[in-house]
JSON list of C-alpha atoms and ligand atoms in Angstrom, two decimals:
[
{"chain": "A", "resi": 19, "resn": "MET", "atom": "CA", "xyz": [-9.04, -4.81, -15.96]},
{"chain": "A", "resi": 20, "resn": "ARG", "atom": "CA", "xyz": [-9.16, -4.96, -12.26]},
{"chain": "A", "resi": 21, "resn": "ALA", "atom": "CA", "xyz": [-7.39, -2.60, -9.87]},
{"chain": "A", "resi": 22, "resn": "VAL", "atom": "CA", "xyz": [-6.60, -1.86, -6.35]},
{"chain": "A", "resi": 23, "resn": "LEU", "atom": "CA", "xyz": [-5.96, 1.56, -4.88]},
{"chain": "A", "resi": 24, "resn": "PHE", "atom": "CA", "xyz": [-4.36, 1.71, -1.45]},
{"chain": "A", "resi": 25, "resn": "ASP", "atom": "CA", "xyz": [-3.75, 4.60, 1.04]},
{"chain": "A", "resi": 26, "resn": "LEU", "atom": "CA", "xyz": [-0.04, 5.10, 1.94]},
{"chain": "A", "resi": 27, "resn": "ASP", "atom": "CA", "xyz": [0.35, 5.95, 5.71]},
{"chain": "A", "resi": 28, "resn": "GLY", "atom": "CA", "xyz": [-1.05, 3.55, 7.89]},
{"chain": "A", "resi": 29, "resn": "THR", "atom": "CA", "xyz": [-2.12, 1.11, 5.13]},
{"chain": "A", "resi": 30, "resn": "LEU", "atom": "CA", "xyz": [1.13, 0.29, 3.06]},
{"chain": "A", "resi": 31, "resn": "HIS", "atom": "CA", "xyz": [3.52, 2.26, 5.16]},
{"chain": "A", "resi": 32, "resn": "ASP", "atom": "CA", "xyz": [3.86, 1.85, 8.97]},
{"chain": "A", "resi": 33, "resn": "ARG", "atom": "CA", "xyz": [4.08, 5.50, 9.58]},
{"chain": "A", "resi": 34, "resn": "ALA", "atom": "CA", "xyz": [3.53, 5.04, 13.40]},
{"chain": "A", "resi": 35, "resn": "ALA", "atom": "CA", "xyz": [6.74, 2.74, 13.83]},
{"chain": "A", "resi": 36, "resn": "GLY", "atom": "CA", "xyz": [8.75, 5.03, 11.49]},
{"chain": "A", "resi": 37, "resn": "LEU", "atom": "CA", "xyz": [7.90, 8.12, 13.13]},
{"chain": "A", "resi": 38, "resn": "VAL", "atom": "CA", "xyz": [8.97, 6.60, 16.59]},
{"chain": "A", "resi": 39, "resn": "ALA", "atom": "CA", "xyz": [12.45, 5.58, 15.24]},
{"chain": "A", "resi": 40, "resn": "PHE", "atom": "CA", "xyz": [12.95, 9.08, 13.32]},
{"chain": "A", "resi": 41, "resn": "VAL", "atom": "CA", "xyz": [11.97, 10.99, 16.52]},
{"chain": "A", "resi": 42, "resn": "ARG", "atom": "CA", "xyz": [14.12, 8.85, 18.94]},
{"chain": "A", "resi": 43, "resn": "ASP", "atom": "CA", "xyz": [17.10, 9.44, 16.55]},
{"chain": "A", "resi": 44, "resn": "GLN", "atom": "CA", "xyz": [16.35, 13.27, 16.37]},
{"chain": "A", "resi": 45, "resn": "PHE", "atom": "CA", "xyz": [16.37, 13.65, 20.03]},
{"chain": "A", "resi": 46, "resn": "ILE", "atom": "CA", "xyz": [19.31, 11.54, 20.57]},
{"chain": "A", "resi": 47, "resn": "ARG", "atom": "CA", "xyz": [21.13, 14.10, 18.40]},
{"chain": "A", "resi": 48, "resn": "PHE", "atom": "CA", "xyz": [19.49, 17.36, 19.75]},
{"chain": "A", "resi": 49, "resn": "GLY", "atom": "CA", "xyz": [18.31, 16.52, 23.20]},
{"chain": "A", "resi": 50, "resn": "ILE", "atom": "CA", "xyz": [20.36, 17.74, 26.34]},
{"chain": "A", "resi": 51, "resn": "ASP", "atom": "CA", "xyz": [18.72, 15.63, 28.91]},
{"chain": "A", "resi": 52, "resn": "PRO", "atom": "CA", "xyz": [18.54, 11.82, 28.12]},
{"chain": "A", "resi": 53, "resn": "LYS", "atom": "CA", "xyz": [15.90, 11.31, 30.72]},
{"chain": "A", "resi": 54, "resn": "GLN", "atom": "CA", "xyz": [13.39, 13.33, 28.65]},
{"chain": "A", "resi": 55, "resn": "LEU", "atom": "CA", "xyz": [14.05, 11.03, 25.58]},
{"chain": "A", "resi": 56, "resn": "ASN", "atom": "CA", "xyz": [10.57, 9.12, 26.07]},
{"chain": "A", "resi": 57, "resn": "ARG", "atom": "CA", "xyz": [8.48, 12.39, 26.80]},
{"chain": "A", "resi": 58, "resn": "PHE", "atom": "CA", "xyz": [9.84, 13.91, 23.67]},
{"chain": "A", "resi": 59, "resn": "VAL", "atom": "CA", "xyz": [8.82, 10.97, 21.57]},
{"chain": "A", "resi": 60, "resn": "SER", "atom": "CA", "xyz": [5.31, 10.91, 22.98]},
{"chain": "A", "resi": 61, "resn": "ARG", "atom": "CA", "xyz": [4.87, 14.68, 22.82]},
{"chain": "A", "resi": 62, "resn": "PHE", "atom": "CA", "xyz": [5.94, 14.54, 19.09]},
{"chain": "A", "resi": 63, "resn": "ILE", "atom": "CA", "xyz": [3.45, 11.65, 18.30]},
{"chain": "A", "resi": 64, "resn": "ALA", "atom": "CA", "xyz": [0.66, 13.53, 20.24]},
{"chain": "A", "resi": 65, "resn": "LEU", "atom": "CA", "xyz": [1.17, 16.77, 18.59]},
{"chain": "A", "resi": 66, "resn": "ASP", "atom": "CA", "xyz": [1.54, 15.37, 15.26]},
{"chain": "A", "resi": 67, "resn": "ALA", "atom": "CA", "xyz": [-1.85, 13.82, 15.54]},
{"chain": "A", "resi": 68, "resn": "ASN", "atom": "CA", "xyz": [-1.57, 11.08, 12.90]},
{"chain": "A", "resi": 69, "resn": "GLY", "atom": "CA", "xyz": [0.03, 13.49, 10.54]},
{"chain": "A", "resi": 70, "resn": "LYS", "atom": "CA", "xyz": [-2.98, 16.01, 10.54]},
{"chain": "A", "resi": 71, "resn": "VAL", "atom": "CA", "xyz": [-0.74, 18.83, 12.10]},
{"chain": "A", "resi": 72, "resn": "TRP", "atom": "CA", "xyz": [2.07, 19.98, 9.93]},
{"chain": "A", "resi": 73, "resn": "LYS", "atom": "CA", "xyz": [5.57, 19.86, 11.52]},
{"chain": "A", "resi": 74, "resn": "THR", "atom": "CA", "xyz": [6.03, 23.44, 11.59]},
{"chain": "A", "resi": 75, "resn": "GLU", "atom": "CA", "xyz": [3.49, 23.50, 14.51]},
{"chain": "A", "resi": 76, "resn": "VAL", "atom": "CA", "xyz": [4.86, 20.42, 15.99]},
{"chain": "A", "resi": 77, "resn": "TYR", "atom": "CA", "xyz": [8.10, 21.64, 16.19]},
{"chain": "A", "resi": 78, "resn": "SER", "atom": "CA", "xyz": [7.20, 25.11, 17.49]},
{"chain": "A", "resi": 79, "resn": "GLN", "atom": "CA", "xyz": [5.63, 23.54, 20.47]},
{"chain": "A", "resi": 80, "resn": "LEU", "atom": "CA", "xyz": [8.48, 21.13, 21.16]},
{"chain": "A", "resi": 81, "resn": "ILE", "atom": "CA", "xyz": [11.21, 23.73, 21.24]},
{"chain": "A", "resi": 82, "resn": "LYS", "atom": "CA", "xyz": [9.16, 25.81, 23.86]},
{"chain": "A", "resi": 83, "resn": "GLU", "atom": "CA", "xyz": [8.83, 22.52, 25.95]},
{"chain": "A", "resi": 84, "resn": "PHE", "atom": "CA", "xyz": [12.35, 21.02, 25.51]},
{"chain": "A", "resi": 85, "resn": "GLU", "atom": "CA", "xyz": [15.90, 22.27, 25.75]},
{"chain": "A", "resi": 86, "resn": "LEU", "atom": "CA", "xyz": [17.71, 21.16, 22.61]},
{"chain": "A", "resi": 87, "resn": "MET", "atom": "CA", "xyz": [21.40, 21.41, 21.53]},
{"chain": "A", "resi": 88, "resn": "GLY", "atom": "CA", "xyz": [22.39, 24.52, 19.59]},
{"chain": "A", "resi": 89, "resn": "SER", "atom": "CA", "xyz": [18.80, 25.70, 19.92]},
{"chain": "A", "resi": 90, "resn": "PRO", "atom": "CA", "xyz": [17.78, 24.52, 16.49]},
{"chain": "A", "resi": 91, "resn": "THR", "atom": "CA", "xyz": [15.11, 26.71, 14.61]},
{"chain": "A", "resi": 92, "resn": "VAL", "atom": "CA", "xyz": [11.82, 25.30, 13.55]},
{"chain": "A", "resi": 93, "resn": "GLU", "atom": "CA", "xyz": [12.81, 25.48, 9.84]},
{"chain": "A", "resi": 94, "resn": "ALA", "atom": "CA", "xyz": [16.04, 23.41, 10.63]},
{"chain": "A", "resi": 95, "resn": "LEU", "atom": "CA", "xyz": [13.99, 20.66, 12.37]},
{"chain": "A", "resi": 96, "resn": "VAL", "atom": "CA", "xyz": [11.44, 20.55, 9.70]},
{"chain": "A", "resi": 97, "resn": "LYS", "atom": "CA", "xyz": [14.27, 20.49, 6.97]},
{"chain": "A", "resi": 98, "resn": "GLU", "atom": "CA", "xyz": [15.72, 17.52, 8.93]},
{"chain": "A", "resi": 99, "resn": "TYR", "atom": "CA", "xyz": [12.43, 15.59, 9.17]},
{"chain": "A", "resi": 100, "resn": "LEU", "atom": "CA", "xyz": [11.76, 16.16, 5.35]},
{"chain": "A", "resi": 101, "resn": "GLY", "atom": "CA", "xyz": [15.25, 14.99, 4.58]},
{"chain": "A", "resi": 102, "resn": "LEU", "atom": "CA", "xyz": [15.83, 12.13, 7.06]},
{"chain": "A", "resi": 103, "resn": "TYR", "atom": "CA", "xyz": [12.39, 10.71, 7.84]},
{"chain": "A", "resi": 104, "resn": "PRO", "atom": "CA", "xyz": [12.20, 8.57, 4.52]},
{"chain": "A", "resi": 105, "resn": "GLY", "atom": "CA", "xyz": [15.19, 6.84, 5.82]},
{"chain": "A", "resi": 106, "resn": "PHE", "atom": "CA", "xyz": [13.50, 5.70, 8.95]},
{"chain": "A", "resi": 107, "resn": "ALA", "atom": "CA", "xyz": [10.25, 4.70, 6.86]},
{"chain": "A", "resi": 108, "resn": "MET", "atom": "CA", "xyz": [8.99, 1.05, 7.40]},
{"chain": "A", "resi": 109, "resn": "PRO", "atom": "CA", "xyz": [6.57, -0.94, 5.52]},
{"chain": "A", "resi": 110, "resn": "MET", "atom": "CA", "xyz": [3.40, -2.38, 7.14]},
{"chain": "A", "resi": 111, "resn": "ALA", "atom": "CA", "xyz": [3.57, -6.05, 7.37]},
{"chain": "A", "resi": 112, "resn": "ASP", "atom": "CA", "xyz": [3.38, -7.99, 4.32]},
{"chain": "A", "resi": 113, "resn": "ALA", "atom": "CA", "xyz": [2.91, -4.76, 2.29]},
{"chain": "A", "resi": 114, "resn": "LYS", "atom": "CA", "xyz": [5.53, -5.81, -0.39]},
{"chain": "A", "resi": 115, "resn": "TYR", "atom": "CA", "xyz": [4.45, -9.36, -0.62]},
{"chain": "A", "resi": 116, "resn": "VAL", "atom": "CA", "xyz": [0.77, -8.19, -1.07]},
{"chain": "A", "resi": 117, "resn": "LEU", "atom": "CA", "xyz": [1.88, -5.69, -4.02]},
{"chain": "A", "resi": 118, "resn": "GLU", "atom": "CA", "xyz": [4.10, -8.51, -5.50]},
{"chain": "A", "resi": 119, "resn": "ILE", "atom": "CA", "xyz": [1.04, -10.98, -5.50]},
{"chain": "A", "resi": 120, "resn": "LEU", "atom": "CA", "xyz": [-1.29, -8.44, -6.92]},
{"chain": "A", "resi": 121, "resn": "LYS", "atom": "CA", "xyz": [1.39, -7.65, -9.81]},
{"chain": "A", "resi": 122, "resn": "THR", "atom": "CA", "xyz": [1.76, -11.56, -10.56]},
{"chain": "A", "resi": 123, "resn": "ARG", "atom": "CA", "xyz": [-2.16, -11.65, -10.88]},
{"chain": "A", "resi": 124, "resn": "GLN", "atom": "CA", "xyz": [-2.05, -8.63, -13.21]},
{"chain": "A", "resi": 125, "resn": "ILE", "atom": "CA", "xyz": [-4.15, -6.43, -11.03]},
{"chain": "A", "resi": 126, "resn": "VAL", "atom": "CA", "xyz": [-3.10, -2.98, -11.35]},
{"chain": "A", "resi": 127, "resn": "VAL", "atom": "CA", "xyz": [-2.18, -1.05, -8.35]},
{"chain": "A", "resi": 128, "resn": "GLY", "atom": "CA", "xyz": [-2.24, 2.68, -7.35]},
{"chain": "A", "resi": 129, "resn": "ILE", "atom": "CA", "xyz": [-1.48, 4.74, -4.27]},
{"chain": "A", "resi": 130, "resn": "VAL", "atom": "CA", "xyz": [-3.65, 7.79, -3.25]},
{"chain": "A", "resi": 131, "resn": "THR", "atom": "CA", "xyz": [-2.46, 9.62, -0.39]},
{"chain": "A", "resi": 132, "resn": "ASN", "atom": "CA", "xyz": [-2.69, 12.97, 1.25]},
{"chain": "A", "resi": 133, "resn": "GLY", "atom": "CA", "xyz": [0.46, 15.01, 2.02]},
{"chain": "A", "resi": 134, "resn": "ARG", "atom": "CA", "xyz": [3.38, 16.56, 0.63]},
{"chain": "A", "resi": 135, "resn": "SER", "atom": "CA", "xyz": [4.85, 15.31, -2.66]},
{"chain": "A", "resi": 136, "resn": "ASP", "atom": "CA", "xyz": [8.39, 15.52, -1.74]},
{"chain": "A", "resi": 137, "resn": "LEU", "atom": "CA", "xyz": [8.07, 13.49, 1.34]},
{"chain": "A", "resi": 138, "resn": "GLN", "atom": "CA", "xyz": [5.44, 10.81, 0.33]},
{"chain": "A", "resi": 139, "resn": "ARG", "atom": "CA", "xyz": [7.40, 10.27, -2.94]},
{"chain": "A", "resi": 140, "resn": "SER", "atom": "CA", "xyz": [10.65, 9.80, -0.96]},
{"chain": "A", "resi": 141, "resn": "VAL", "atom": "CA", "xyz": [8.68, 7.45, 1.50]},
{"chain": "A", "resi": 142, "resn": "ILE", "atom": "CA", "xyz": [7.29, 5.20, -1.56]},
{"chain": "A", "resi": 143, "resn": "THR", "atom": "CA", "xyz": [10.84, 5.10, -3.09]},
{"chain": "A", "resi": 144, "resn": "ALA", "atom": "CA", "xyz": [12.62, 4.04, 0.20]},
{"chain": "A", "resi": 145, "resn": "LEU", "atom": "CA", "xyz": [9.96, 1.32, 0.79]},
{"chain": "A", "resi": 146, "resn": "GLY", "atom": "CA", "xyz": [10.60, -0.07, -2.60]},
{"chain": "A", "resi": 147, "resn": "PHE", "atom": "CA", "xyz": [7.17, 0.16, -3.87]},
{"chain": "A", "resi": 148, "resn": "ASP", "atom": "CA", "xyz": [7.98, 2.31, -7.11]},
{"chain": "A", "resi": 149, "resn": "ALA", "atom": "CA", "xyz": [8.15, -0.73, -9.45]},
{"chain": "A", "resi": 150, "resn": "LEU", "atom": "CA", "xyz": [5.08, -2.18, -7.95]},
{"chain": "A", "resi": 151, "resn": "VAL", "atom": "CA", "xyz": [2.70, 0.37, -8.61]},
{"chain": "A", "resi": 152, "resn": "SER", "atom": "CA", "xyz": [1.18, 1.93, -11.70]},
{"chain": "A", "resi": 153, "resn": "ALA", "atom": "CA", "xyz": [-0.11, 5.23, -10.33]},
{"chain": "A", "resi": 154, "resn": "ILE", "atom": "CA", "xyz": [0.84, 7.51, -7.47]},
{"chain": "A", "resi": 155, "resn": "VAL", "atom": "CA", "xyz": [-1.67, 10.34, -6.72]},
{"chain": "A", "resi": 156, "resn": "ILE", "atom": "CA", "xyz": [-0.75, 12.85, -3.95]},
{"chain": "A", "resi": 157, "resn": "SER", "atom": "CA", "xyz": [-2.95, 15.53, -2.77]},
{"chain": "A", "resi": 158, "resn": "GLU", "atom": "CA", "xyz": [-0.17, 18.36, -3.04]},
{"chain": "A", "resi": 159, "resn": "GLU", "atom": "CA", "xyz": [0.07, 17.37, -6.83]},
{"chain": "A", "resi": 160, "resn": "VAL", "atom": "CA", "xyz": [-3.45, 17.41, -7.67]},
{"chain": "A", "resi": 161, "resn": "GLY", "atom": "CA", "xyz": [-4.72, 20.05, -5.47]},
{"chain": "A", "resi": 162, "resn": "VAL", "atom": "CA", "xyz": [-7.74, 17.90, -4.00]},
{"chain": "A", "resi": 163, "resn": "ARG", "atom": "CA", "xyz": [-7.42, 15.89, -0.73]},
{"chain": "A", "resi": 164, "resn": "LYS", "atom": "CA", "xyz": [-9.24, 12.71, 0.38]},
{"chain": "A", "resi": 165, "resn": "PRO", "atom": "CA", "xyz": [-12.12, 12.50, 1.09]},
{"chain": "A", "resi": 166, "resn": "GLN", "atom": "CA", "xyz": [-12.97, 14.79, -1.86]},
{"chain": "A", "resi": 167, "resn": "ARG", "atom": "CA", "xyz": [-14.24, 12.58, -4.53]},
{"chain": "A", "resi": 168, "resn": "GLU", "atom": "CA", "xyz": [-12.05, 14.23, -7.31]},
{"chain": "A", "resi": 169, "resn": "ILE", "atom": "CA", "xyz": [-8.94, 12.55, -5.86]},
{"chain": "A", "resi": 170, "resn": "PHE", "atom": "CA", "xyz": [-10.19, 9.11, -6.40]},
{"chain": "A", "resi": 171, "resn": "ASP", "atom": "CA", "xyz": [-11.63, 9.94, -9.81]},
{"chain": "A", "resi": 172, "resn": "ARG", "atom": "CA", "xyz": [-7.87, 11.15, -10.66]},
{"chain": "A", "resi": 173, "resn": "ALA", "atom": "CA", "xyz": [-6.51, 7.88, -9.82]},
{"chain": "A", "resi": 174, "resn": "LEU", "atom": "CA", "xyz": [-8.97, 6.10, -11.53]},
{"chain": "A", "resi": 175, "resn": "LYS", "atom": "CA", "xyz": [-8.35, 7.88, -14.69]},
{"chain": "A", "resi": 176, "resn": "LYS", "atom": "CA", "xyz": [-4.49, 7.50, -14.30]},
{"chain": "A", "resi": 177, "resn": "LEU", "atom": "CA", "xyz": [-4.81, 3.78, -14.23]},
{"chain": "A", "resi": 178, "resn": "GLY", "atom": "CA", "xyz": [-7.44, 3.70, -16.97]},
{"chain": "A", "resi": 179, "resn": "VAL", "atom": "CA", "xyz": [-10.05, 1.75, -14.98]},
{"chain": "A", "resi": 180, "resn": "SER", "atom": "CA", "xyz": [-13.32, 2.41, -13.86]},
{"chain": "A", "resi": 181, "resn": "ALA", "atom": "CA", "xyz": [-14.78, 2.59, -10.21]},
{"chain": "A", "resi": 182, "resn": "ALA", "atom": "CA", "xyz": [-16.71, -0.50, -10.94]},
{"chain": "A", "resi": 183, "resn": "GLU", "atom": "CA", "xyz": [-13.69, -2.79, -11.15]},
{"chain": "A", "resi": 184, "resn": "THR", "atom": "CA", "xyz": [-11.54, -1.08, -8.47]},
{"chain": "A", "resi": 185, "resn": "ILE", "atom": "CA", "xyz": [-11.09, -1.74, -4.66]},
{"chain": "A", "resi": 186, "resn": "PHE", "atom": "CA", "xyz": [-9.72, 0.92, -2.17]},
{"chain": "A", "resi": 187, "resn": "VAL", "atom": "CA", "xyz": [-8.12, -0.13, 1.01]},
{"chain": "A", "resi": 188, "resn": "GLY", "atom": "CA", "xyz": [-7.35, 2.59, 3.61]},
{"chain": "A", "resi": 189, "resn": "ASP", "atom": "CA", "xyz": [-7.19, 3.03, 7.35]},
{"chain": "A", "resi": 190, "resn": "ASP", "atom": "CA", "xyz": [-9.03, 6.40, 8.10]},
{"chain": "A", "resi": 191, "resn": "ALA", "atom": "CA", "xyz": [-12.67, 6.35, 8.67]},
{"chain": "A", "resi": 192, "resn": "VAL", "atom": "CA", "xyz": [-13.19, 9.74, 7.03]},
{"chain": "A", "resi": 193, "resn": "ALA", "atom": "CA", "xyz": [-10.72, 10.22, 4.22]},
{"chain": "A", "resi": 194, "resn": "ASP", "atom": "CA", "xyz": [-10.44, 6.61, 3.12]},
{"chain": "A", "resi": 195, "resn": "ILE", "atom": "CA", "xyz": [-13.73, 5.07, 3.77]},
{"chain": "A", "resi": 196, "resn": "GLU", "atom": "CA", "xyz": [-16.18, 7.79, 3.50]},
{"chain": "A", "resi": 197, "resn": "GLY", "atom": "CA", "xyz": [-14.36, 9.15, 0.60]},
{"chain": "A", "resi": 198, "resn": "ALA", "atom": "CA", "xyz": [-13.94, 6.13, -1.37]},
{"chain": "A", "resi": 199, "resn": "LEU", "atom": "CA", "xyz": [-17.46, 4.99, -0.84]},
{"chain": "A", "resi": 200, "resn": "ASN", "atom": "CA", "xyz": [-18.62, 8.27, -2.05]},
{"chain": "A", "resi": 201, "resn": "ALA", "atom": "CA", "xyz": [-16.59, 7.80, -5.09]},
{"chain": "A", "resi": 202, "resn": "GLY", "atom": "CA", "xyz": [-18.42, 4.59, -5.64]},
{"chain": "A", "resi": 203, "resn": "LEU", "atom": "CA", "xyz": [-15.57, 2.34, -5.06]},
{"chain": "A", "resi": 204, "resn": "TYR", "atom": "CA", "xyz": [-15.78, -1.14, -3.19]},
{"chain": "A", "resi": 205, "resn": "THR", "atom": "CA", "xyz": [-14.01, -0.27, 0.00]},
{"chain": "A", "resi": 206, "resn": "VAL", "atom": "CA", "xyz": [-11.96, -2.38, 2.44]},
{"chain": "A", "resi": 207, "resn": "ALA", "atom": "CA", "xyz": [-11.38, -0.84, 5.85]},
{"chain": "A", "resi": 208, "resn": "PHE", "atom": "CA", "xyz": [-7.68, -1.69, 7.34]},
{"chain": "A", "resi": 209, "resn": "HIS", "atom": "CA", "xyz": [-7.58, -1.25, 11.12]},
{"chain": "A", "resi": 210, "resn": "CYS", "atom": "CA", "xyz": [-10.35, 1.15, 11.30]},
{"chain": "A", "resi": 211, "resn": "VAL", "atom": "CA", "xyz": [-14.00, 1.71, 12.19]},
{"chain": "A", "resi": 212, "resn": "ALA", "atom": "CA", "xyz": [-16.17, 1.29, 9.17]},
{"chain": "A", "resi": 213, "resn": "PRO", "atom": "CA", "xyz": [-19.99, 1.13, 8.23]},
{"chain": "A", "resi": 214, "resn": "GLU", "atom": "CA", "xyz": [-21.24, -2.47, 8.34]},
{"chain": "A", "resi": 215, "resn": "GLU", "atom": "CA", "xyz": [-21.42, -3.12, 4.66]},
{"chain": "A", "resi": 216, "resn": "VAL", "atom": "CA", "xyz": [-17.55, -2.36, 4.37]},
{"chain": "A", "resi": 217, "resn": "THR", "atom": "CA", "xyz": [-15.20, -5.39, 4.77]},
{"chain": "A", "resi": 218, "resn": "SER", "atom": "CA", "xyz": [-12.96, -4.82, 7.59]},
{"chain": "A", "resi": 219, "resn": "THR", "atom": "CA", "xyz": [-9.56, -6.31, 8.09]},
{"chain": "A", "resi": 220, "resn": "ASN", "atom": "CA", "xyz": [-6.56, -6.19, 10.34]},
{"chain": "A", "resi": 221, "resn": "THR", "atom": "CA", "xyz": [-3.71, -7.22, 8.31]},
{"chain": "A", "resi": 222, "resn": "LEU", "atom": "CA", "xyz": [-2.78, -7.30, 4.79]},
{"chain": "A", "resi": 223, "resn": "ARG", "atom": "CA", "xyz": [-3.10, -10.87, 4.33]},
{"chain": "A", "resi": 224, "resn": "GLU", "atom": "CA", "xyz": [-6.72, -10.43, 5.11]},
{"chain": "A", "resi": 225, "resn": "VAL", "atom": "CA", "xyz": [-6.81, -7.46, 2.70]},
{"chain": "A", "resi": 226, "resn": "LEU", "atom": "CA", "xyz": [-5.60, -9.98, 0.14]},
{"chain": "A", "resi": 227, "resn": "GLN", "atom": "CA", "xyz": [-8.16, -12.36, 0.75]},
{"chain": "A", "resi": 228, "resn": "ALA", "atom": "CA", "xyz": [-10.78, -9.53, 0.60]},
{"chain": "A", "resi": 229, "resn": "ILE", "atom": "CA", "xyz": [-9.39, -8.50, -2.69]},
{"chain": "A", "resi": 230, "resn": "ASP", "atom": "CA", "xyz": [-9.80, -12.00, -4.02]},
{"chain": "A", "resi": 231, "resn": "SER", "atom": "CA", "xyz": [-13.03, -12.81, -2.85]},
{"chain": "A", "resi": 232, "resn": "ARG", "atom": "CA", "xyz": [-14.51, -9.46, -4.26]},
{"chain": "A", "resi": 233, "resn": "PHE", "atom": "CA", "xyz": [-12.89, -10.18, -7.79]},
{"chain": "A", "resi": 234, "resn": "ASP", "atom": "CA", "xyz": [-14.05, -13.76, -7.53]},
{"chain": "A", "resi": 235, "resn": "THR", "atom": "CA", "xyz": [-17.57, -12.73, -6.58]},
{"chain": "A", "resi": 236, "resn": "HIS", "atom": "CA", "xyz": [-17.64, -10.06, -9.38]},
{"chain": "A", "resi": 237, "resn": "HIS", "atom": "CA", "xyz": [-16.87, -12.59, -11.78]},
{"chain": "A", "resi": 238, "resn": "LEU", "atom": "CA", "xyz": [-19.31, -15.12, -10.67]},
{"chain": "A", "resi": 239, "resn": "ALA", "atom": "CA", "xyz": [-21.86, -12.31, -10.71]},
{"chain": "A", "resi": 240, "resn": "THR", "atom": "CA", "xyz": [-21.35, -11.24, -14.02]},
{"chain": "A", "resi": 241, "resn": "GLY", "atom": "CA", "xyz": [-20.57, -14.43, -15.62]},
{"chain": "A", "resi": 242, "resn": "ASN", "atom": "CA", "xyz": [-17.20, -12.83, -16.97]},
{"chain": "A", "resi": 243, "resn": "ALA", "atom": "CA", "xyz": [-14.41, -15.20, -16.87]},
{"chain": "A", "resi": 244, "resn": "ALA", "atom": "CA", "xyz": [-11.67, -12.79, -17.89]},
{"chain": "B", "resi": 306, "resn": "LIG", "atom": "MG1", "xyz": [-3.75, 6.40, 6.36]}
]
C-alpha cells in the first residue's frame, strides 16, 4: 500500500485567495464607506495571521476599527464566516487533478488539518475532495494538533498504512514539515522553507513528480515490484 497525506489550507485549499473573496463580499454587505474596502480586507488578512488567530479576536478588533452597517456583533460576524466562507473556498491550482491522478494510481490519500471540524469539513465538501480522499483527520475532532506526532499517527492508522509507505505534503515549516519528519514520514514541502533533506516544491504538479520519484525509488531500493 502507498499513501499520501496532505495538509488542507495553503496546500490543497487556496485559503489566501478564498479569504480575500469572502472578506470583500462581507465588507460590501456591511461596510459603510466603500473607500475603506481595501483597508478592511488587508486588516482582516493581517489579523487572521494565516488562520492562527481565531475569528472572534479578528472581528473584535475590526469592529473597533471600522464602521459597519447595523453594528453587527462579533458573534454574528463569526457565524457568518462559518456559514458563508466555504462558498468562497478555492482549490489550489491542480489540486483536484493531482488527487484524481493519485486515485487512478491506487495511492490512498488523506487530509490532516488543524482547525474547526465544521469549517474544514464544509471546505473539503465545497472543493469536491470528499470522494477523492479516504481519511480526513481534523485537530478539533482528535484533540491533537500538528506538529504533534499523534495526529500523524492517527491518520496513518485511519488509512491502514505505515509511516514508511507514506508521503506527507504541507506548507507550514513547523506544523507540517517538522511534525511530519518527527512522525517518520517522507516529507514534501509546498511553498515553504524546509531543511535541505526535504523535497521542496512550488506547484502541485511538482508535488506529483516528487511523489512518483519517491515511490519509484522506494521500489527500486527494495526490489519490490508491487
Ligand atoms: Mg497549511
